[in-house]
mmCIF file of C-alpha atoms in Angstrom:
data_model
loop_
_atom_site.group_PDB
_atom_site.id
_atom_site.type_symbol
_atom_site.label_atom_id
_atom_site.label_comp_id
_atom_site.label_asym_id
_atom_site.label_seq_id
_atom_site.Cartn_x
_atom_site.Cartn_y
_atom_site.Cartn_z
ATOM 1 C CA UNK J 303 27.319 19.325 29.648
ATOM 2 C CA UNK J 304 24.081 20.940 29.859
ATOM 3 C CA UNK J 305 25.143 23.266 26.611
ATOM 4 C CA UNK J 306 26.023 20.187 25.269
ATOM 5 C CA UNK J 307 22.419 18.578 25.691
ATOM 6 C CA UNK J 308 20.695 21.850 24.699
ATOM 7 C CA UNK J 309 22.107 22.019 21.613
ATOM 8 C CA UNK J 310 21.527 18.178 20.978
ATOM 9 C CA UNK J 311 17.895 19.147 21.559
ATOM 10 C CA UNK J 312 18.111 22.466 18.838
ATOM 11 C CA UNK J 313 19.596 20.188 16.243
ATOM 12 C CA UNK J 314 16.889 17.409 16.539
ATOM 13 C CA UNK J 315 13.994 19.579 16.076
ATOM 14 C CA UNK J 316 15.601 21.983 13.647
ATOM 15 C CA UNK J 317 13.776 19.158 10.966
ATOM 16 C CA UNK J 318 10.340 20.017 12.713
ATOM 17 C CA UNK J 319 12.025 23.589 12.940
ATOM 18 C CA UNK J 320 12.808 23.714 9.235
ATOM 19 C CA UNK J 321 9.856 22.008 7.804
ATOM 20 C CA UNK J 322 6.935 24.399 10.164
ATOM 21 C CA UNK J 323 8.683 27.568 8.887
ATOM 22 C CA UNK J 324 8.433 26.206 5.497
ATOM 23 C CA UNK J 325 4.608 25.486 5.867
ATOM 24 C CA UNK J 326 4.278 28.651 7.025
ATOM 25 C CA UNK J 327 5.606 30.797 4.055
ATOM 26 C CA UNK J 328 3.747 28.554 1.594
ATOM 27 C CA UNK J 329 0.558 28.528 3.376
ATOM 28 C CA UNK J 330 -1.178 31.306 1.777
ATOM 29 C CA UNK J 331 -5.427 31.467 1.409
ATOM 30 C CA UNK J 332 -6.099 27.777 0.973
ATOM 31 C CA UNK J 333 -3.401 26.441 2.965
ATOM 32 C CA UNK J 334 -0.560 26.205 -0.169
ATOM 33 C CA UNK J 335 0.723 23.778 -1.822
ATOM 34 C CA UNK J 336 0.688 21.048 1.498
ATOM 35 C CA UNK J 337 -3.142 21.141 1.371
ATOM 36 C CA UNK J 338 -3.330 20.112 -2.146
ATOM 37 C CA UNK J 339 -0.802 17.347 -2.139
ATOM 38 C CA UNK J 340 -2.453 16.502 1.295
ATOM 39 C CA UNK J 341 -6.130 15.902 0.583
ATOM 40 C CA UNK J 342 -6.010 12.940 -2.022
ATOM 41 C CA UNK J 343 -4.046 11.008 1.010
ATOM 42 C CA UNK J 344 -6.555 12.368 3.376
ATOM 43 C CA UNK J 345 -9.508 10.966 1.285
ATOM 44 C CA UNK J 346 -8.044 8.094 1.053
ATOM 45 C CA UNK J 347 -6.508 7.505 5.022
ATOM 46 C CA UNK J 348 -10.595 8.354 5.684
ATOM 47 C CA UNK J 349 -11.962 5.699 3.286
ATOM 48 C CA UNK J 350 -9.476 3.305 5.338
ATOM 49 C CA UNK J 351 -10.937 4.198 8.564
ATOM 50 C CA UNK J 352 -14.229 3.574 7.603
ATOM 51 C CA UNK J 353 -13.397 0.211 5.997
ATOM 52 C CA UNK J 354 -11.368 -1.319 9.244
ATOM 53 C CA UNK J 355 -13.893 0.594 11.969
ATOM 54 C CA UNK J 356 -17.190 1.959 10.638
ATOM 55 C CA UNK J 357 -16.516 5.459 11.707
ATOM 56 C CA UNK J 358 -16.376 7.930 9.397
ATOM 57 C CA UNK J 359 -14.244 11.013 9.417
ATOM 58 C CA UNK J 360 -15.501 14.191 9.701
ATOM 59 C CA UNK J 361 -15.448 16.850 7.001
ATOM 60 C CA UNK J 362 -11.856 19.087 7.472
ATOM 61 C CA UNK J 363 -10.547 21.885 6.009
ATOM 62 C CA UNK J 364 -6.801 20.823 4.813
ATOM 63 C CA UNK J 365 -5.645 24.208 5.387
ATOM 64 C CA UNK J 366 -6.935 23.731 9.374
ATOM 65 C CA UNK J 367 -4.877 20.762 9.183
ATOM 66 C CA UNK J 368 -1.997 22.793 7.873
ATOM 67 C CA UNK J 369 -2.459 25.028 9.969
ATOM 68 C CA UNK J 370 -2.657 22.282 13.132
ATOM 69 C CA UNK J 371 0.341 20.638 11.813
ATOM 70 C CA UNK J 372 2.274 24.272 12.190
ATOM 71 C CA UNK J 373 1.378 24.948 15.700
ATOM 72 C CA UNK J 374 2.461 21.393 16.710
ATOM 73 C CA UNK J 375 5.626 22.048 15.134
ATOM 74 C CA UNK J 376 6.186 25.301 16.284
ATOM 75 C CA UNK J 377 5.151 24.964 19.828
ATOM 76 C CA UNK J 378 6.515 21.646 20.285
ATOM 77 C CA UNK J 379 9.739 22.083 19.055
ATOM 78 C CA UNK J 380 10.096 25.434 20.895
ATOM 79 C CA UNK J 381 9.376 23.444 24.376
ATOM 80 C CA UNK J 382 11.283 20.625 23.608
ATOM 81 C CA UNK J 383 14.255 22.892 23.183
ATOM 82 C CA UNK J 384 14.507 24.087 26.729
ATOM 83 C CA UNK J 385 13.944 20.483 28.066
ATOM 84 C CA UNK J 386 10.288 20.193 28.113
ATOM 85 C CA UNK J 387 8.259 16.658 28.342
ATOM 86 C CA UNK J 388 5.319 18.408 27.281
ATOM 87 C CA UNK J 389 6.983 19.374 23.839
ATOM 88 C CA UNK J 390 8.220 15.998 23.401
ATOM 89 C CA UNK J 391 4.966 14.722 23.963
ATOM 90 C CA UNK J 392 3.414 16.884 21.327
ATOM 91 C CA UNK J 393 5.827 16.360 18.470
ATOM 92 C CA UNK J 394 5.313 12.680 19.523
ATOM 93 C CA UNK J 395 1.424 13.658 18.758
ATOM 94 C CA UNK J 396 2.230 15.394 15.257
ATOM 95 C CA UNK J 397 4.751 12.144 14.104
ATOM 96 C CA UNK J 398 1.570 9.627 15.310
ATOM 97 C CA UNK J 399 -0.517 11.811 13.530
ATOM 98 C CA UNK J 400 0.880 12.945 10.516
ATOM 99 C CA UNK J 401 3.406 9.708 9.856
ATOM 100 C CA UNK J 402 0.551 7.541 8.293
ATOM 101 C CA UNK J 403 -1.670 10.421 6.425
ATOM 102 C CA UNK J 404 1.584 11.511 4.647
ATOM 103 C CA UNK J 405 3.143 8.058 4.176
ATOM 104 C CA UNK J 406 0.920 5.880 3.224
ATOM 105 C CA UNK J 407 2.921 3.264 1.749
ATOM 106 C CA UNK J 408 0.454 0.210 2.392
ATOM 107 C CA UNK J 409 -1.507 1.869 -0.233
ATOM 108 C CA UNK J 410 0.898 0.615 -3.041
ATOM 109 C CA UNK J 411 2.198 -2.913 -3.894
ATOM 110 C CA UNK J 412 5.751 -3.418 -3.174
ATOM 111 C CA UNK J 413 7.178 -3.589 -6.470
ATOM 112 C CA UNK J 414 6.130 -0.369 -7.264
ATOM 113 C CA UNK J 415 8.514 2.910 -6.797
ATOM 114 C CA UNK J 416 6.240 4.933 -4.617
ATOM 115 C CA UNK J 417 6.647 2.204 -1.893
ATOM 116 C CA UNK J 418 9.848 2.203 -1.673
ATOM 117 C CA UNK J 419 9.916 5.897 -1.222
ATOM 118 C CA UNK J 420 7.113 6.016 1.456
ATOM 119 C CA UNK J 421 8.554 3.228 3.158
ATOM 120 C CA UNK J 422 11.975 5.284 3.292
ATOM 121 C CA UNK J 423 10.256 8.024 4.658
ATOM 122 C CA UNK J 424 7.353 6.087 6.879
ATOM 123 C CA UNK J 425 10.682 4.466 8.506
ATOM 124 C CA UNK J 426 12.583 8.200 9.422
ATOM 125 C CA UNK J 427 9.373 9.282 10.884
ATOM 126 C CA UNK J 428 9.644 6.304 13.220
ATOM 127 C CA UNK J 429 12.829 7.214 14.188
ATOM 128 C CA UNK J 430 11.959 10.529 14.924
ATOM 129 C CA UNK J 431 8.900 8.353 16.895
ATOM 130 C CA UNK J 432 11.421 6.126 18.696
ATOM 131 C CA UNK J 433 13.868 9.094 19.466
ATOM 132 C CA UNK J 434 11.216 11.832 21.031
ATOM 133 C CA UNK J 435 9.931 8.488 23.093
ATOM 134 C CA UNK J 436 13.374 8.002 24.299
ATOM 135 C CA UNK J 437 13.899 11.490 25.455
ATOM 136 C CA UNK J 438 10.636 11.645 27.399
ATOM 137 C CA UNK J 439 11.501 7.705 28.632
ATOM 138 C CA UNK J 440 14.891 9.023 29.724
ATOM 139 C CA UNK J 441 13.129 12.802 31.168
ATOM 140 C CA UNK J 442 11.287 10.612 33.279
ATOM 141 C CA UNK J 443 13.861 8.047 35.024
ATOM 142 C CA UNK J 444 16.070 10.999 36.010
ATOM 143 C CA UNK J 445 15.728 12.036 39.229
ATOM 144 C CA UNK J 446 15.005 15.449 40.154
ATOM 145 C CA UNK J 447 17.696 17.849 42.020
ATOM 146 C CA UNK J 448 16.112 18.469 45.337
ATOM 147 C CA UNK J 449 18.516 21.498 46.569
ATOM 148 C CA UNK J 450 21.110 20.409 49.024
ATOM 149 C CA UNK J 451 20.419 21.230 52.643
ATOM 150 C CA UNK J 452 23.388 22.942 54.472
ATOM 151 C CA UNK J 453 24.554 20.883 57.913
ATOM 152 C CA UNK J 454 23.732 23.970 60.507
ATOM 153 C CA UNK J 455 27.208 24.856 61.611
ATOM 154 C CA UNK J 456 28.140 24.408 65.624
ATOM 155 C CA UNK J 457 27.933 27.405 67.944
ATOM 156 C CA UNK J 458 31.020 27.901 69.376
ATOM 157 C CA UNK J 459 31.048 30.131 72.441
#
């Protein structure tokens, strides 16, 4: 069972897995090709936060981002694969993150084909989001194993 559970867990993050190693071999001086498709959405996700709040965004680097986005990945998935809450917690971080920069499908009306497309994709990432809050939901309301004390056998004289 616990093989069984283990491998559940290498299968569900292969996709942050996959898509981190990916990053990485594309991410070159400037961050690669993820930094430029990255920054017009960025731009824009900042303009929207300053609209709705009044606080502006500070100036990044995409390629830190890139490079943030990576780590999360990496390290998360890598915890979450030998049971950790902690790496659950920060994939959770990266999808809450990431989800609306990258799909930002309230940017387009709905007759349009790029909705439809980020919608699709907004809507797996929330999945992912509802399955990583599941696990940790479900990490929690387990108890934990307390080792079994042994009855002291009688003396017999």
């Amino acid at each position: 069972m616990a093989f069984i559970s283990f491998l559940g867990r290498v299968l569900f993050v292969s996709v942050f897995i996959l898509s981190a190693y990916q990053e990485f071999n594309e991410f070159g001086v400037d961050g690669g090709p993820a930094a430029k498709s990255l920054r017009p959405k960025f731009n824009v996700f900042s303009k929207h936060v300053k609209t709705h709040t009044g606080l502006e965004l500070p100036h990044v680097e995409m390629k830190h981002l890139i490079l943030g986005a990576i780590i999360m990945k990496g390290l998360g998935s890598l915890l979450f694969i030998f049971g950790s809450s902690l790496g659950a917690v920060i994939l959770l971080l990266h999808q809450v993150i990431a989800a609306p920069i990258l799909y930002d499908f309230y940017n387009y009306d709905a007759d349009q084909k790029e909705f439809a497309l980020l919608f699709v994709k907004f809507s797996q990432s929330l999945a992912l989001l509802g399955a990583l809050l599941f696990f940790i939901g479900m990490k929690n309301s387990m108890p934990r194993r307390s080792p079994k004390k042994k009855a002291p056998k009688a003396k017999t004289n």
